[in-house]
Tab-separated table of N, CA and C in Angstrom:
chain	number	residue	atom	x	y	z
C	1	MET	N	23.083	5.964	-40.115
C	1	MET	CA	21.853	5.026	-39.206
C	1	MET	C	22.723	5.419	-37.789
C	2	LYS	N	21.426	5.494	-37.276
C	2	LYS	CA	21.123	5.920	-35.781
C	2	LYS	C	20.897	5.075	-34.768
C	3	LYS	N	21.532	4.762	-33.854
C	3	LYS	CA	21.202	3.802	-32.567
C	3	LYS	C	20.514	4.572	-31.275
C	4	PHE	N	19.644	4.087	-31.385
C	4	PHE	CA	18.845	3.984	-29.778
C	4	PHE	C	18.479	3.013	-29.165
C	5	ASN	N	18.396	3.332	-27.302
C	5	ASN	CA	17.786	2.101	-26.556
C	5	ASN	C	16.585	2.650	-26.402
C	6	VAL	N	15.833	1.463	-26.231
C	6	VAL	CA	14.363	1.447	-26.227
C	6	VAL	C	13.863	0.666	-25.076
C	7	THR	N	13.279	1.236	-23.954
C	7	THR	CA	12.593	0.110	-23.155
C	7	THR	C	11.043	-0.286	-23.086
C	8	VAL	N	11.100	-1.534	-23.403
C	8	VAL	CA	9.528	-2.025	-23.300
C	8	VAL	C	9.394	-2.970	-22.253
C	9	ASN	N	8.066	-2.654	-21.351
C	9	ASN	CA	8.212	-3.436	-20.232
C	9	ASN	C	9.335	-3.816	-19.183
C	10	GLY	N	10.172	-3.051	-19.371
C	10	GLY	CA	11.242	-2.926	-18.229
C	10	GLY	C	12.358	-3.583	-19.117
C	11	THR	N	12.456	-3.886	-20.358
C	11	THR	CA	13.433	-4.594	-20.897
C	11	THR	C	13.899	-3.744	-22.015
C	12	THR	N	15.233	-3.282	-21.824
C	12	THR	CA	15.888	-2.322	-22.454
C	12	THR	C	16.478	-2.805	-23.745
C	13	TYR	N	16.299	-2.755	-25.253
C	13	TYR	CA	16.517	-3.011	-26.433
C	13	TYR	C	17.646	-2.057	-27.255
C	14	GLU	N	18.662	-2.307	-27.892
C	14	GLU	CA	19.219	-1.500	-28.680
C	14	GLU	C	18.791	-1.737	-29.952
C	15	VAL	N	18.415	-0.643	-30.525
C	15	VAL	CA	17.663	-0.642	-32.084
C	15	VAL	C	18.385	0.245	-32.853
C	16	GLU	N	18.642	0.027	-34.586
C	16	GLU	CA	19.239	0.979	-35.318
C	16	GLU	C	18.146	1.583	-36.022
C	17	VAL	N	18.298	2.782	-36.522
C	17	VAL	CA	17.341	3.074	-37.172
C	17	VAL	C	17.922	3.953	-38.440
C	18	GLU	N	17.517	3.942	-39.454
C	18	GLU	CA	18.282	4.508	-40.987
C	18	GLU	C	16.994	5.349	-41.205
C	19	GLU	N	17.735	6.520	-41.712
C	19	GLU	CA	16.853	7.823	-41.988
C	19	GLU	C	16.648	7.845	-43.363
C	20	VAL	N	15.731	7.672	-44.150
C	20	VAL	CA	15.673	7.867	-45.505
C	20	VAL	C	15.411	9.071	-45.812
C	21	LYS	N	16.485	9.552	-46.978
C	21	LYS	CA	16.231	10.931	-47.280
C	21	LYS	C	15.430	10.937	-48.756
C	22	ALA	N	15.450	10.146	-49.601
C	22	ALA	CA	14.811	10.290	-50.919
C	22	ALA	C	13.584	9.805	-50.835
C	23	ALA	N	12.697	10.550	-51.081
C	23	ALA	CA	11.410	9.875	-51.312
C	23	ALA	C	11.140	8.573	-52.164
C	24	GLY	N	11.766	8.531	-53.040
C	24	GLY	CA	11.514	7.397	-53.845
C	24	GLY	C	12.411	6.025	-53.641
C	25	SER	N	13.473	6.248	-53.116
C	25	SER	CA	14.404	4.873	-52.706
C	25	SER	C	13.627	4.109	-51.753
C	26	ALA	N	13.796	2.703	-52.008
C	26	ALA	CA	13.385	1.698	-51.375
C	26	ALA	C	14.235	1.342	-50.028
C	27	PRO	N	13.426	1.142	-48.922
C	27	PRO	CA	14.415	0.736	-47.609
C	27	PRO	C	15.202	-0.530	-47.931
C	28	VAL	N	16.417	-0.348	-47.142
C	28	VAL	CA	17.077	-1.211	-47.350
C	28	VAL	C	17.068	-2.325	-45.876
C	29	ALA	N	16.681	-3.583	-46.035
C	29	ALA	CA	16.625	-4.494	-45.113
C	29	ALA	C	17.698	-5.026	-44.246
C	30	ARG	N	17.960	-4.821	-43.156
C	30	ARG	CA	19.038	-5.259	-42.457
C	30	ARG	C	18.763	-6.159	-41.290
C	31	PRO	N	19.617	-6.859	-40.890
C	31	PRO	CA	19.111	-7.340	-39.476
C	31	PRO	C	19.266	-6.822	-38.334
C	32	ALA	N	18.274	-6.762	-37.691
C	32	ALA	CA	18.127	-6.508	-36.228
C	32	ALA	C	18.889	-7.118	-35.562
C	33	ALA	N	19.295	-6.138	-34.272
C	33	ALA	CA	19.964	-6.638	-32.992
C	33	ALA	C	19.268	-7.576	-32.464
C	34	PRO	N	19.789	-8.739	-31.676
C	34	PRO	CA	18.981	-9.807	-31.427
C	34	PRO	C	18.383	-9.523	-30.049
C	35	ALA	N	17.082	-9.678	-29.838
C	35	ALA	CA	16.201	-9.098	-28.658
C	35	ALA	C	16.588	-10.125	-27.682
C	36	ALA	N	16.458	-9.690	-26.302
C	36	ALA	CA	16.757	-10.230	-25.396
C	36	ALA	C	15.655	-11.046	-25.149
C	37	ALA	N	16.084	-12.161	-24.108
C	37	ALA	CA	14.933	-13.053	-23.429
C	37	ALA	C	13.723	-12.427	-23.116
C	38	PRO	N	12.705	-12.818	-23.672
C	38	PRO	CA	11.488	-12.230	-22.715
C	38	PRO	C	11.381	-12.354	-21.009
C	39	ALA	N	10.883	-11.354	-20.011
C	39	ALA	CA	11.128	-11.617	-18.855
C	39	ALA	C	10.060	-12.708	-18.481
C	40	PRO	N	10.502	-13.414	-17.545
C	40	PRO	CA	9.691	-14.800	-16.963
C	40	PRO	C	8.309	-14.414	-16.569
C	41	LYS	N	7.461	-15.021	-16.690
C	41	LYS	CA	5.976	-14.987	-16.588
C	41	LYS	C	5.629	-14.984	-14.835
C	42	PRO	N	5.060	-14.076	-14.230
C	42	PRO	CA	4.741	-14.134	-12.758
C	42	PRO	C	4.367	-15.336	-12.359
C	43	ALA	N	4.324	-15.824	-11.054
C	43	ALA	CA	3.747	-16.915	-10.863
C	43	ALA	C	2.202	-16.828	-10.609
C	44	ALA	N	1.402	-17.987	-11.142
C	44	ALA	CA	-0.075	-17.743	-10.751
C	44	ALA	C	-0.658	-17.580	-9.769
C	45	ALA	N	-1.459	-16.447	-9.110
C	45	ALA	CA	-2.032	-16.185	-8.071
C	45	ALA	C	-2.691	-17.563	-7.549
C	46	ALA	N	-2.564	-17.539	-6.154
C	46	ALA	CA	-3.625	-18.960	-5.360
C	46	ALA	C	-4.956	-18.713	-5.832
C	47	PRO	N	-5.627	-19.985	-5.988
C	47	PRO	CA	-7.115	-19.687	-6.389
C	47	PRO	C	-7.870	-18.905	-5.051
C	48	ALA	N	-8.634	-18.422	-5.586
C	48	ALA	CA	-9.396	-17.667	-4.556
C	48	ALA	C	-10.628	-18.553	-4.216
C	49	ALA	N	-11.094	-18.223	-2.594
C	49	ALA	CA	-12.016	-19.118	-2.046
C	49	ALA	C	-13.359	-18.920	-3.124
C	50	PRO	N	-14.078	-19.831	-2.942
C	50	PRO	CA	-15.490	-19.835	-4.029
C	50	PRO	C	-16.240	-18.655	-3.258
C	51	LYS	N	-17.150	-18.181	-4.227
C	51	LYS	CA	-17.810	-17.032	-3.803
C	51	LYS	C	-19.171	-17.584	-3.244
C	52	ALA	N	-19.458	-16.775	-2.057
C	52	ALA	CA	-21.133	-17.337	-1.501
C	52	ALA	C	-21.871	-16.870	-2.376
C	53	THR	N	-23.075	-17.929	-2.337
C	53	THR	CA	-24.500	-17.079	-2.850
C	53	THR	C	-25.243	-17.002	-2.237
C	54	ALA	N	-26.391	-16.319	-2.350
C	54	ALA	CA	-27.283	-16.071	-1.655
C	54	ALA	C	-28.248	-17.162	-1.540
C	55	GLY	N	-28.554	-17.504	-0.225
C	55	GLY	CA	-29.438	-18.678	0.082
C	55	GLY	C	-31.172	-18.261	0.230
C	56	ALA	N	-31.795	-18.808	0.717
C	56	ALA	CA	-33.401	-18.650	1.305
C	56	ALA	C	-32.880	-17.571	2.078
C	57	GLY	N	-33.972	-16.415	2.000
C	57	GLY	CA	-34.313	-15.358	2.909
C	57	GLY	C	-32.736	-14.270	2.423
C	58	GLU	N	-32.157	-14.333	1.652
C	58	GLU	CA	-30.622	-13.684	1.445
C	58	GLU	C	-30.971	-13.041	0.160
C	59	HIS	N	-30.125	-12.107	0.168
C	59	HIS	CA	-30.151	-11.688	-1.300
C	59	HIS	C	-28.412	-10.963	-1.451
C	60	SER	N	-27.777	-10.580	-2.736
C	60	SER	CA	-26.678	-10.275	-2.843
C	60	SER	C	-26.762	-8.663	-3.087
C	61	ILE	N	-25.661	-8.102	-3.032
C	61	ILE	CA	-25.360	-6.901	-3.335
C	61	ILE	C	-24.288	-6.808	-4.195
C	62	ASP	N	-24.467	-6.372	-5.496
C	62	ASP	CA	-23.505	-6.613	-6.465
C	62	ASP	C	-22.779	-5.360	-7.103
C	63	ALA	N	-21.675	-5.384	-7.530
C	63	ALA	CA	-20.715	-4.052	-7.614
C	63	ALA	C	-21.964	-3.190	-9.053
C	64	PRO	N	-21.653	-2.307	-8.969
C	64	PRO	CA	-22.730	-1.669	-10.147
C	64	PRO	C	-21.840	-1.375	-11.063
C	65	MET	N	-20.443	-1.398	-11.060
C	65	MET	CA	-19.347	-1.114	-12.195
C	65	MET	C	-18.106	-1.982	-11.544
C	66	PRO	N	-17.162	-1.929	-12.672
C	66	PRO	CA	-15.918	-2.346	-12.473
C	66	PRO	C	-15.091	-1.652	-11.298
C	67	GLY	N	-14.227	-1.906	-10.578
C	67	GLY	CA	-13.606	-1.243	-9.954
C	67	GLY	C	-12.639	-2.242	-8.815
C	68	LYS	N	-11.984	-1.127	-7.650
C	68	LYS	CA	-11.285	-1.907	-6.796
C	68	LYS	C	-11.832	-1.576	-5.154
C	69	VAL	N	-12.075	-2.683	-4.677
C	69	VAL	CA	-12.592	-2.477	-3.137
C	69	VAL	C	-11.409	-1.879	-2.418
C	70	VAL	N	-12.326	-0.274	-1.688
C	70	VAL	CA	-10.956	-0.062	-0.923
C	70	VAL	C	-10.736	-0.051	0.698
C	71	LYS	N	-12.174	-0.534	0.924
C	71	LYS	CA	-12.582	-0.595	2.648
C	71	LYS	C	-13.544	-1.287	2.741
C	72	LEU	N	-13.723	-2.372	3.526
C	72	LEU	CA	-14.995	-2.901	3.995
C	72	LEU	C	-15.390	-1.938	5.311
C	73	VAL	N	-16.276	-1.407	5.341
C	73	VAL	CA	-16.834	-0.682	6.294
C	73	VAL	C	-17.535	-1.322	7.524
C	74	ALA	N	-18.440	-2.574	7.032
C	74	ALA	CA	-19.522	-2.783	8.261
C	74	ALA	C	-18.671	-4.737	8.325
C	75	ASN	N	-19.352	-5.109	9.242
C	75	ASN	CA	-18.444	-6.518	9.766
C	75	ASN	C	-19.421	-7.613	9.453
C	76	GLU	N	-18.945	-8.574	9.172
C	76	GLU	CA	-19.747	-9.955	9.019
C	76	GLU	C	-20.481	-10.109	10.292
C	77	GLY	N	-21.905	-10.314	10.221
C	77	GLY	CA	-22.648	-10.618	11.315
C	77	GLY	C	-23.187	-9.502	11.771
C	78	ALA	N	-22.958	-8.170	11.380
C	78	ALA	CA	-23.393	-7.099	11.954
C	78	ALA	C	-24.662	-6.847	11.224
C	79	SER	N	-25.803	-6.240	12.147
C	79	SER	CA	-27.124	-5.667	11.335
C	79	SER	C	-26.770	-4.316	10.933
C	80	VAL	N	-27.582	-4.330	10.010
C	80	VAL	CA	-27.406	-3.087	8.878
C	80	VAL	C	-28.687	-2.566	8.519
C	81	LYS	N	-29.155	-1.251	8.296
C	81	LYS	CA	-30.306	-0.801	8.239
C	81	LYS	C	-30.054	-0.435	6.677
C	82	ALA	N	-31.438	-0.311	5.961
C	82	ALA	CA	-31.097	0.344	4.539
C	82	ALA	C	-30.415	1.694	4.345
C	83	GLY	N	-29.659	1.591	3.222
C	83	GLY	CA	-28.762	3.113	3.148
C	83	GLY	C	-27.453	2.937	4.004
C	84	GLU	N	-27.351	2.352	4.839
C	84	GLU	CA	-25.993	1.930	5.734
C	84	GLU	C	-25.074	1.456	4.832
C	85	VAL	N	-23.512	2.016	4.969
C	85	VAL	CA	-22.861	2.065	4.189
C	85	VAL	C	-21.928	0.577	4.507
C	86	LEU	N	-21.816	-0.060	3.318
C	86	LEU	CA	-21.161	-1.738	3.702
C	86	LEU	C	-20.061	-1.854	3.356
C	87	LEU	N	-19.362	-1.253	2.303
C	87	LEU	CA	-17.770	-0.971	1.594
C	87	LEU	C	-17.764	0.254	0.848
C	88	ILE	N	-16.594	0.558	0.258
C	88	ILE	CA	-16.240	1.723	-0.298
C	88	ILE	C	-15.583	1.051	-1.523
C	89	LEU	N	-15.965	1.437	-3.043
C	89	LEU	CA	-15.468	0.679	-4.214
C	89	LEU	C	-15.134	2.151	-4.886
C	90	GLU	N	-13.686	1.932	-5.437
C	90	GLU	CA	-13.003	2.894	-6.188
C	90	GLU	C	-13.229	2.591	-7.582
C	91	ALA	N	-14.107	3.455	-8.260
C	91	ALA	CA	-13.844	3.486	-9.770
C	91	ALA	C	-13.849	4.558	-10.754
C	92	MET	N	-12.921	4.745	-11.571
C	92	MET	CA	-12.729	5.913	-12.231
C	92	MET	C	-12.313	7.119	-11.528
C	93	LYS	N	-11.452	6.902	-10.408
C	93	LYS	CA	-10.620	7.329	-9.813
C	93	LYS	C	-11.888	8.239	-8.439
C	94	MET	N	-12.818	7.902	-8.182
C	94	MET	CA	-13.956	8.261	-7.202
C	94	MET	C	-14.430	7.140	-6.360
C	95	GLN	N	-14.420	7.660	-5.286
C	95	GLN	CA	-14.890	6.390	-4.096
C	95	GLN	C	-16.097	6.501	-3.801
C	96	ASN	N	-16.922	5.387	-4.159
C	96	ASN	CA	-18.196	5.197	-4.062
C	96	ASN	C	-18.794	4.392	-3.190
C	97	GLU	N	-19.679	4.779	-2.165
C	97	GLU	CA	-19.882	3.978	-1.150
C	97	GLU	C	-21.079	3.012	-1.366
C	98	ILE	N	-20.878	1.548	-1.509
C	98	ILE	CA	-21.750	0.477	-1.580
C	98	ILE	C	-22.779	0.633	-0.360
C	99	THR	N	-24.353	0.647	-0.491
C	99	THR	CA	-25.004	0.265	0.726
C	99	THR	C	-25.727	-0.750	0.658
C	100	ALA	N	-26.364	-0.613	1.768
C	100	ALA	CA	-27.440	-2.173	1.977
C	100	ALA	C	-28.563	-1.279	1.285
C	101	ASP	N	-29.392	-2.512	0.631
C	101	ASP	CA	-30.627	-1.813	-0.053
C	101	ASP	C	-31.856	-2.181	0.852
C	102	ALA	N	-31.455	-2.876	1.955
C	102	ALA	CA	-32.579	-3.276	2.637
C	102	ALA	C	-32.153	-3.402	4.152
C	103	ASP	N	-32.944	-3.648	5.043
C	103	ASP	CA	-32.462	-3.869	6.711
C	103	ASP	C	-32.082	-5.539	6.644
C	104	GLY	N	-31.199	-5.712	7.360
C	104	GLY	CA	-30.712	-7.101	7.361
C	104	GLY	C	-29.470	-7.397	8.124
C	105	THR	N	-28.756	-8.470	8.014
C	105	THR	CA	-27.781	-8.939	8.685
C	105	THR	C	-26.463	-9.291	7.399
C	106	VAL	N	-25.377	-8.799	7.782
C	106	VAL	CA	-23.998	-8.774	6.668
C	106	VAL	C	-23.978	-10.525	6.950
C	107	LYS	N	-24.257	-11.525	6.281
C	107	LYS	CA	-23.859	-12.789	6.269
C	107	LYS	C	-22.502	-13.076	5.610
C	108	LYS	N	-21.812	-12.396	4.758
C	108	LYS	CA	-20.736	-13.003	4.128
C	108	LYS	C	-20.282	-11.990	3.216
C	109	PHE	N	-19.182	-11.307	3.271
C	109	PHE	CA	-18.629	-10.588	2.155
C	109	PHE	C	-17.635	-11.681	1.137
C	110	ASN	N	-18.092	-11.168	-0.131
C	110	ASN	CA	-17.417	-11.873	-1.218
C	110	ASN	C	-16.026	-11.456	-1.865
C	111	VAL	N	-15.802	-10.635	-0.958
C	111	VAL	CA	-14.449	-9.532	-1.786
C	111	VAL	C	-13.585	-9.311	-0.270
C	112	GLN	N	-12.229	-8.976	-0.502
C	112	GLN	CA	-11.534	-8.120	0.540
C	112	GLN	C	-10.882	-6.938	-0.028
C	113	ALA	N	-10.220	-6.273	1.140
C	113	ALA	CA	-10.221	-4.694	0.520
C	113	ALA	C	-8.887	-4.896	-0.347
C	114	GLY	N	-8.697	-4.157	-1.547
C	114	GLY	CA	-7.427	-4.362	-2.463
C	114	GLY	C	-7.786	-5.080	-3.589
C	115	GLN	N	-9.138	-5.841	-3.412
C	115	GLN	CA	-9.254	-6.831	-4.397
C	115	GLN	C	-9.992	-6.017	-5.756
C	116	SER	N	-9.676	-6.203	-6.944
C	116	SER	CA	-10.588	-5.738	-7.850
C	116	SER	C	-11.980	-6.647	-8.270
C	117	VAL	N	-12.905	-5.807	-8.611
C	117	VAL	CA	-14.272	-6.435	-8.893
C	117	VAL	C	-14.574	-6.136	-10.306
C	118	LYS	N	-15.392	-6.837	-11.180
C	118	LYS	CA	-15.912	-6.795	-12.334
C	118	LYS	C	-17.286	-6.029	-12.050
C	119	ALA	N	-17.926	-5.620	-12.942
C	119	ALA	CA	-19.851	-5.149	-12.907
C	119	ALA	C	-20.473	-6.079	-12.725
C	120	HIS	N	-21.153	-6.051	-11.536
C	120	HIS	CA	-22.496	-6.930	-11.402
C	120	HIS	C	-21.995	-8.311	-10.580
C	121	GLU	N	-20.511	-8.296	-10.151
C	121	GLU	CA	-20.315	-9.414	-9.371
C	121	GLU	C	-20.497	-9.397	-8.103
C	122	SER	N	-20.755	-10.061	-7.260
C	122	SER	CA	-21.190	-10.399	-5.923
C	122	SER	C	-20.471	-9.961	-4.969
C	123	LEU	N	-20.692	-8.737	-3.943
C	123	LEU	CA	-19.722	-8.191	-3.127
C	123	LEU	C	-20.298	-8.658	-1.739
C	124	VAL	N	-21.652	-8.703	-1.442
C	124	VAL	CA	-21.955	-8.996	-0.067
C	124	VAL	C	-23.215	-9.967	0.001
C	125	ILE	N	-23.493	-10.722	0.814
C	125	ILE	CA	-24.805	-11.145	1.155
C	125	ILE	C	-25.360	-10.500	2.452
C	126	LEU	N	-26.481	-10.452	2.261
C	126	LEU	CA	-27.501	-9.729	3.168
C	126	LEU	C	-28.295	-10.825	3.540
C	127	GLY	N	-29.087	-10.947	4.743
C	127	GLY	CA	-29.755	-11.935	5.125
C	127	GLY	C	-30.681	-11.197	6.142
């Protein structure tokens, strides 16, 4: 019987392992060491503010893929031209520039720097 310390999600457990030498012998069941109490779950995050939706004469710029917003480049209320960078989205260890698809004004950012987003999630409302 050999004893090992195994760490799972930051909690260390002591386990015993029996080496079976004969191929035809049946394993012997032995009681395991009592498991440590599970770690407490982190408190739930505060609910996010509701996302703005595009109104009349406005449209949404959506995330092309899941990722993490690294930086908001434009400012709310700023006038932007088509092709101008609005924010930087990191996905698959690459930083992607999310640009305006038309001339307009940045009405509202639906994300913040450091926030994870899903594919097709609204990032910016342009008007």
